[in-house]
XYZ file of C-alpha atoms in Angstrom:
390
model
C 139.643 -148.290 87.682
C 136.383 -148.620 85.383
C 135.840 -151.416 83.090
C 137.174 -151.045 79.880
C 135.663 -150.096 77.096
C 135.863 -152.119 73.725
C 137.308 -155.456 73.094
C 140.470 -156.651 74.278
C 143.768 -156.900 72.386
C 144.405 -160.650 72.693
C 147.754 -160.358 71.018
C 149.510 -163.486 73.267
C 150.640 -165.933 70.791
C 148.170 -168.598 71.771
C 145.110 -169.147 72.980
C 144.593 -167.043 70.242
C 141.281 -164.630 69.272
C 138.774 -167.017 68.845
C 136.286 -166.300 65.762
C 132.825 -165.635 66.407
C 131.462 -168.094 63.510
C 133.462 -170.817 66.084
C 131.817 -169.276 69.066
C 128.683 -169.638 67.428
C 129.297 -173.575 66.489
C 130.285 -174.303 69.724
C 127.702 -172.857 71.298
C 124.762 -175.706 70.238
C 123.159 -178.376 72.388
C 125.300 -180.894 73.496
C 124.824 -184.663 71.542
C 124.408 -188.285 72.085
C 128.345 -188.891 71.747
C 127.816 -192.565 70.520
C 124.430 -191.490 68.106
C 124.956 -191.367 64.464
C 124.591 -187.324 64.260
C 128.024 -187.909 66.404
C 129.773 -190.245 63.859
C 128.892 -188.312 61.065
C 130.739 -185.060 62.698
C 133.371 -187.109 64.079
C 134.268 -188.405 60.371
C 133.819 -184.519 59.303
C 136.336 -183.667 61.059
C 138.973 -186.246 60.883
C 138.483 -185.985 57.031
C 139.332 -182.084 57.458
C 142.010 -182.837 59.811
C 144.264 -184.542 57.348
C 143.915 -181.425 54.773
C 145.550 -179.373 57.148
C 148.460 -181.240 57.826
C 148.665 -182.450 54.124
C 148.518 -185.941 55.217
C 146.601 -189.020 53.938
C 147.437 -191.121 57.035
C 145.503 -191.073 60.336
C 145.365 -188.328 62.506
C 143.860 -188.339 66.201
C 141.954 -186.017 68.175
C 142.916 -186.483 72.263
C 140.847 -183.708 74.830
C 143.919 -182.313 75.949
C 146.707 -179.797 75.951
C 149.037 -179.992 73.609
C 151.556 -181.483 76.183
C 149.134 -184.571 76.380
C 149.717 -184.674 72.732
C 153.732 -184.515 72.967
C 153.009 -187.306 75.540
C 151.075 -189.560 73.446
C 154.164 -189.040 70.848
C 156.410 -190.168 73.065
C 154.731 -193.432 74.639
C 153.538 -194.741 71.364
C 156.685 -194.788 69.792
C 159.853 -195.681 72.451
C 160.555 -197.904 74.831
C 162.327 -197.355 78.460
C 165.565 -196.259 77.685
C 165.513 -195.760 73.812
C 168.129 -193.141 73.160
C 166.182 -189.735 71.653
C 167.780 -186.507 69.917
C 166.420 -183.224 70.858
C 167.957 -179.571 70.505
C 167.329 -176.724 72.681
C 165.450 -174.217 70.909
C 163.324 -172.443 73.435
C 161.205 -173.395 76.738
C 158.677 -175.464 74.655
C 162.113 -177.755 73.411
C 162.871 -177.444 77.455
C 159.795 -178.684 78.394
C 159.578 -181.678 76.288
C 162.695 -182.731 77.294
C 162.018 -182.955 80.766
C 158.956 -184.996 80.046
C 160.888 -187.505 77.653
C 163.463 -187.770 80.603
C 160.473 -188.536 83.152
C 159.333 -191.069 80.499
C 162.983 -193.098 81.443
C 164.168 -192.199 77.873
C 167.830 -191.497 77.332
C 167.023 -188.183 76.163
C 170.270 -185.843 74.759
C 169.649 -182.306 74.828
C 172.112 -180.211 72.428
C 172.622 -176.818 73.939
C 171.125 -173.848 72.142
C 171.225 -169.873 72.117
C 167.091 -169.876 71.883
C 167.746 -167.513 68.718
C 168.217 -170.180 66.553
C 166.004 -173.164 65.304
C 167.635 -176.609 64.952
C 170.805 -176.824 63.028
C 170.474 -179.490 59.939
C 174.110 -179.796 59.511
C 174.338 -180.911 63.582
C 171.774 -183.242 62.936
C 173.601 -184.543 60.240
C 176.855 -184.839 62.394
C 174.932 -186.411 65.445
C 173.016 -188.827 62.903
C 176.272 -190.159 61.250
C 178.155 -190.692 64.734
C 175.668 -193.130 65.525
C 176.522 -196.085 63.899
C 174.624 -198.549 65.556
C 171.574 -196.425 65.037
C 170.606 -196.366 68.948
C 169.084 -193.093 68.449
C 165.277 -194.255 68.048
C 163.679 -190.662 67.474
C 164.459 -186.661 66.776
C 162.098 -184.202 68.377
C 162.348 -181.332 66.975
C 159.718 -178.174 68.108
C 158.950 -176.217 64.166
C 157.903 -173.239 65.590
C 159.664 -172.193 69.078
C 156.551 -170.127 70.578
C 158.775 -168.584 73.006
C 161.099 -167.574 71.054
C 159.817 -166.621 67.189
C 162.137 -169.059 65.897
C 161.241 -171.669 63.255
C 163.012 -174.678 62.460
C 164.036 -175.610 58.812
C 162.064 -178.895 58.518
C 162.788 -180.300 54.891
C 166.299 -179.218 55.671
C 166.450 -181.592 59.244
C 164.397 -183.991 57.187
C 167.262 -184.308 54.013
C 169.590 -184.153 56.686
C 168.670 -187.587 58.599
C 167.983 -189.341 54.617
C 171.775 -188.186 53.726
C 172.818 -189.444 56.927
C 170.561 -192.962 56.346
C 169.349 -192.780 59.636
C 166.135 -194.609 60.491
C 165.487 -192.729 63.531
C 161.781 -191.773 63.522
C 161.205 -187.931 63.363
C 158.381 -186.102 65.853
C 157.335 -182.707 65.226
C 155.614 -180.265 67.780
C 153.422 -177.376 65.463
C 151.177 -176.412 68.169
C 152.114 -172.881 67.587
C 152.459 -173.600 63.769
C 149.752 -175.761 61.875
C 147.473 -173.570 59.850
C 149.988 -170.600 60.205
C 152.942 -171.675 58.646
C 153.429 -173.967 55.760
C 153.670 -177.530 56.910
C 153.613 -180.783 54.884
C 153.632 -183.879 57.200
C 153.764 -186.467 54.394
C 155.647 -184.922 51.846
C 158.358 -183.842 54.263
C 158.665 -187.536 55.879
C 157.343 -186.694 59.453
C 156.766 -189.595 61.432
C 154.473 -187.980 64.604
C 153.145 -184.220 64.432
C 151.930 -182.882 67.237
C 149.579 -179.920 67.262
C 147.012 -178.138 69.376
C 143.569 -176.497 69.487
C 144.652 -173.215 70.268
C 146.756 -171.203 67.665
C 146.171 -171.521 63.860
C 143.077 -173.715 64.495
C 141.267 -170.547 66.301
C 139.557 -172.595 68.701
C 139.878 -172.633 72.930
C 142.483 -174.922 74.326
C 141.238 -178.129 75.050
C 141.550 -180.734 71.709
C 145.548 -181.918 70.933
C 146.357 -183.804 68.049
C 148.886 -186.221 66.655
C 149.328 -187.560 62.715
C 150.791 -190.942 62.824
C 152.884 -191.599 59.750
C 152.888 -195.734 58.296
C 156.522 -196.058 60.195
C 155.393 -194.771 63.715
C 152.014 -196.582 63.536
C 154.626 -199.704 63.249
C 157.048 -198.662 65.907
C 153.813 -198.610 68.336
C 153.522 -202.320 67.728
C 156.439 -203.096 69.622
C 157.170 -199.824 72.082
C 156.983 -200.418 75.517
C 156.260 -197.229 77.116
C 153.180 -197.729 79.585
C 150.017 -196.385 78.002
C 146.709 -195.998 78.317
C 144.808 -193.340 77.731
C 147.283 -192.214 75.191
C 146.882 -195.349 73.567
C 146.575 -194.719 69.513
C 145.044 -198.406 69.020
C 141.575 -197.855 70.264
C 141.654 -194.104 68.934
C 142.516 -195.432 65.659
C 139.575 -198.173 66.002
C 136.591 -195.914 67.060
C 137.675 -193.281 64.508
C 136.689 -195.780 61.875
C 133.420 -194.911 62.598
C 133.575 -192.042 63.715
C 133.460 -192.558 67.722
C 135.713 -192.149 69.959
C 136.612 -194.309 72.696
C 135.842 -192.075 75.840
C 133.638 -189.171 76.338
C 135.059 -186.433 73.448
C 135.098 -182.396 73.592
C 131.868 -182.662 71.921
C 131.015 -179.001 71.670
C 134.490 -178.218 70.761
C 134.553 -180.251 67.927
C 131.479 -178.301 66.591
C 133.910 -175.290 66.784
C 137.030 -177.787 65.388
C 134.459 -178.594 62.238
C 133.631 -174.878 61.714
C 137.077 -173.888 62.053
C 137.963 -176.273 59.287
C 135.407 -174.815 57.085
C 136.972 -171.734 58.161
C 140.292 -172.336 56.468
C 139.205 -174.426 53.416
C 137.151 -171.068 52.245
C 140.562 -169.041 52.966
C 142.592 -171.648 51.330
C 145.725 -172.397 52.983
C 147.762 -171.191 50.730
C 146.305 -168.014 51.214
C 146.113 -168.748 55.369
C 150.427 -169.270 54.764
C 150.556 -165.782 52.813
C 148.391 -163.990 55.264
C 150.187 -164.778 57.985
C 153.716 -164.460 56.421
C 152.714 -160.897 55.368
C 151.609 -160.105 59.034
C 155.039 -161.460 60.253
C 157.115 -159.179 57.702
C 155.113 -155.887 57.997
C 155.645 -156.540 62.400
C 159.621 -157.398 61.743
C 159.460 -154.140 59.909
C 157.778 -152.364 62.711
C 160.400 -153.926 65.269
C 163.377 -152.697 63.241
C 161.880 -149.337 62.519
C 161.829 -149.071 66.310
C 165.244 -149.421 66.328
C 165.116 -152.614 68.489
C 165.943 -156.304 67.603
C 164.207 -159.334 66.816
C 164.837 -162.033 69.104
C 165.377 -164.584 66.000
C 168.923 -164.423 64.814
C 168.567 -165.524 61.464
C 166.555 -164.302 58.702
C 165.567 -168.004 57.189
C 164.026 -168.619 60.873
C 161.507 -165.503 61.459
C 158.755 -167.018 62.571
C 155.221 -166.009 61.228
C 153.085 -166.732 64.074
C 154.953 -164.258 66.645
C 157.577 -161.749 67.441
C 159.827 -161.905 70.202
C 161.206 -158.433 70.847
C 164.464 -157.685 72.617
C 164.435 -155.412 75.554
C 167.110 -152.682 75.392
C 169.927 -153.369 78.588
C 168.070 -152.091 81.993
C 164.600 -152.062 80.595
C 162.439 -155.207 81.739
C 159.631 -156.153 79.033
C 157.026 -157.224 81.772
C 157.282 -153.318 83.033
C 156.565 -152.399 79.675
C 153.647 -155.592 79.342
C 152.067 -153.883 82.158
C 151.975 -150.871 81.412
C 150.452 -152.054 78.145
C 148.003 -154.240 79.716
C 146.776 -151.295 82.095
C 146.255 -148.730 79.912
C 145.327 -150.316 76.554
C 143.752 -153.511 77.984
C 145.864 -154.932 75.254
C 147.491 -158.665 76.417
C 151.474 -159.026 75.187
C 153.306 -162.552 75.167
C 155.774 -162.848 78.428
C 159.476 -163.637 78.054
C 159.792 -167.300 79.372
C 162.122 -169.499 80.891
C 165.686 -167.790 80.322
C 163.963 -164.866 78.501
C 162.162 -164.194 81.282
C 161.387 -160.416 81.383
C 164.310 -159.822 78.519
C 161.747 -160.237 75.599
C 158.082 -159.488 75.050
C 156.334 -161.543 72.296
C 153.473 -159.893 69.692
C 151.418 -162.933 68.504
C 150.026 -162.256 64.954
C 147.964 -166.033 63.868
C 145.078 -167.104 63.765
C 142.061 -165.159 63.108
C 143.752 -162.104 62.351
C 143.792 -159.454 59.932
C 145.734 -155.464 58.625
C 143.256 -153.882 61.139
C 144.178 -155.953 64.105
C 147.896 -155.845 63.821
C 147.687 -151.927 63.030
C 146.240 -151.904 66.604
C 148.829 -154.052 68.443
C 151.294 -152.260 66.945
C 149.927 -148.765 67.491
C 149.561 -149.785 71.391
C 152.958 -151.357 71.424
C 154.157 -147.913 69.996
C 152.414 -145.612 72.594
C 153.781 -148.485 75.591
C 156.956 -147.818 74.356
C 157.013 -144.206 74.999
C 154.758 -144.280 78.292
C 157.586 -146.765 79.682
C 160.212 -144.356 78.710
C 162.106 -147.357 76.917
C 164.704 -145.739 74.427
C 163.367 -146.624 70.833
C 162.247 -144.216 67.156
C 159.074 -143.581 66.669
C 157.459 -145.037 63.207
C 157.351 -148.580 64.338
C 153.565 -148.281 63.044
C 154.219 -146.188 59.901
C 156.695 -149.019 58.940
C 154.492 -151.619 59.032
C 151.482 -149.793 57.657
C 153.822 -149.006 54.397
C 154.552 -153.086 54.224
C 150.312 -153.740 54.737
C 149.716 -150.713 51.983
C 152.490 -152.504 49.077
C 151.144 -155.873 49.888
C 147.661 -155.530 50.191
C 145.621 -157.632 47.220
């Protein structure tokens, strides 16, 4: 088969399309990492940092994965059998459940449909039963990236203050930070969690967590072993702007442009972009006559779409198909969805144009894999772009 011609459709919802103005940063000479050109970019970009998730406490920047960020979470706050709440929302919720239950925490998994976010009302009801307040933290995952489902955070977060709970409250928005309106301090999180990848349009590789005044506390006295993950000596070379190992230096040129990046936008524009980009695909889906994999319309998530297969027809057929002929790359069905949804990611850099495409090759897949649906998928969406456009 020849090479293809023209750029590929990265339309996974994360790593996500990378902007050239960050391939450009990134691409400069490496630095002395302990030189003062260093601390000046490291303070750059822990100063940025805090705009996006609208805190004024400290955030920290680990080279990692975003599971080395869920990780740090976990060990700075708990202790060896410290009794946590977490709902299954998806195979991200999964995931971090198995590693809190590795971690020797008594971690107690409430079953879930993975079309739904958390429920506030059951975290009210678990909250309340716990009298002695042995629960020590929620984890709750805002946007479910294998799903499309996002959780209803000032809604969990009224929920554990009517319940006067002091359990600490940890938030995963890798797939959700500078896509989807998130306020760490004014919605009482204790630990976000967030990574390179998605909204931040850079290449995997940097994690992050913002430590509210309570968790930074709680990590006085948890016991969990810890090392690298260790916020103290993070939080004591940030002050100058060091770090203390060898950092992603090259990626944070990209992390500092990508800032830039989204203060220019404004992220109140970023949020509208992106939830106008969610709609106008929803739109698309339905017009198709086939179903969102969300179940609820106050949870659409507007970083992705999960799509439903019809009975008989498996979406990675239909993903390959795509892949072959459009050189266009679709988000698999994971975990219990595996092969029963595909996923369209629509964050980060990303704009009418792009989305038009996706859709249009989603469209022709549709048809080339024979899998029963209306044509106008495309049409619906472009009608949404056309009304909303500014």
């Amino acid at each position: 088969m020849p090479y293809p011609s023209g750029r590929h459709f990265l339309q996974i919802p994360g790593p996500t399309n990378v902007p050239d103005r960050v391939l450009r940063a990134i691409d400069r000479p490496t630095i002395d990492h302990r030189g003062p050109e260093f601390a000046q970019l490291g303070k750059q970009v822990l100063a940025g940092l805090k705009k996006v998730f609208r805190t004024s406490q400290p955030v920290v920047i680990f080279p990692a994965s975003g599971t080395g960020a869920w990780e740090a979470a976990l060990v700075n706050t708990l202790s060896a059998n410290d009794r946590v709440l977490m709902f299954e929302t998806g195979h991200f919720a999964t995931l971090w459940h198995e590693m809190a239950r590795r971690l020797d925490l008594r971690a107690e998994f409430v079953p879930g449909d993975w079309r739904h976010g958390v429920d506030p009302a059951a975290v009210e009801q678990k909250l309340r039963a716990d009298a002695q307040h042995e629960i020590r933290a929620l984890c709750v995952i805002h946007n479910e990236t294998s799903t499309g489902v996002t959780s209803r955070i000032p809604e969990i977060r009224a929920a554990m203050d009517r319940a006067r709970h002091p359990a600490l409250l940890l938030v995963d928005t890798i797939s959700s930070l500078a896509s989807i309106d998130y306020r760490h301090d004014e919605w009482k999180v204790d630990v976000t969690v967030a990574g390179s990848q998605k909204g931040l349009m850079l290449p995997p590789g940097l994690s992050f967590n913002a430590i509210s005044e309570k968790a930074l506390d709680a990590s006085h006295s948890a016991k969990l072993r810890r090392s690298y993950w260790d916020w103290q000596p993070m939080l004591q070379s940030n002050e100058s702007g060091f770090f203390p190992y060898t950092p992603a230096t090259n990626l944070l040129y990209g992390l500092r442009e990508a800032l830039q990046m989204l203060e220019e936008e404004g992220l109140p524009n970023v949020f509208a972009r992106h939830a106008r980009h969610g709609e106008a695909t929803r739109r698309g889906v339905r017009a198709w006559g086939l179903e969102v994999n969300c179940a609820d319309e106050r949870e659409h998530s507007n970083s992705l779409t999960g799509i439903r297969m019809p009975e008989g027809y498996d979406a990675d057929q239909l993903r390959a198909i795509i892949l072959d002929r459009f050189d266009m790359s679709l988000g698999q069905g994971l975990g219990k969805l595996k092969s029963k949804i595909f996923r369209i990611g629509h964050l980060g850099a990303f704009n009418d144009l792009m989305l038009c495409g996706a859709l249009a090759g989603v469209e022709m897949g549709l048809r080339l894999a024979r899998v029963p649906h209306r044509p106008g998928g495309v049409a619906a969406a472009l009608e949404h772009l056309a009304q909303t456009a500014t």
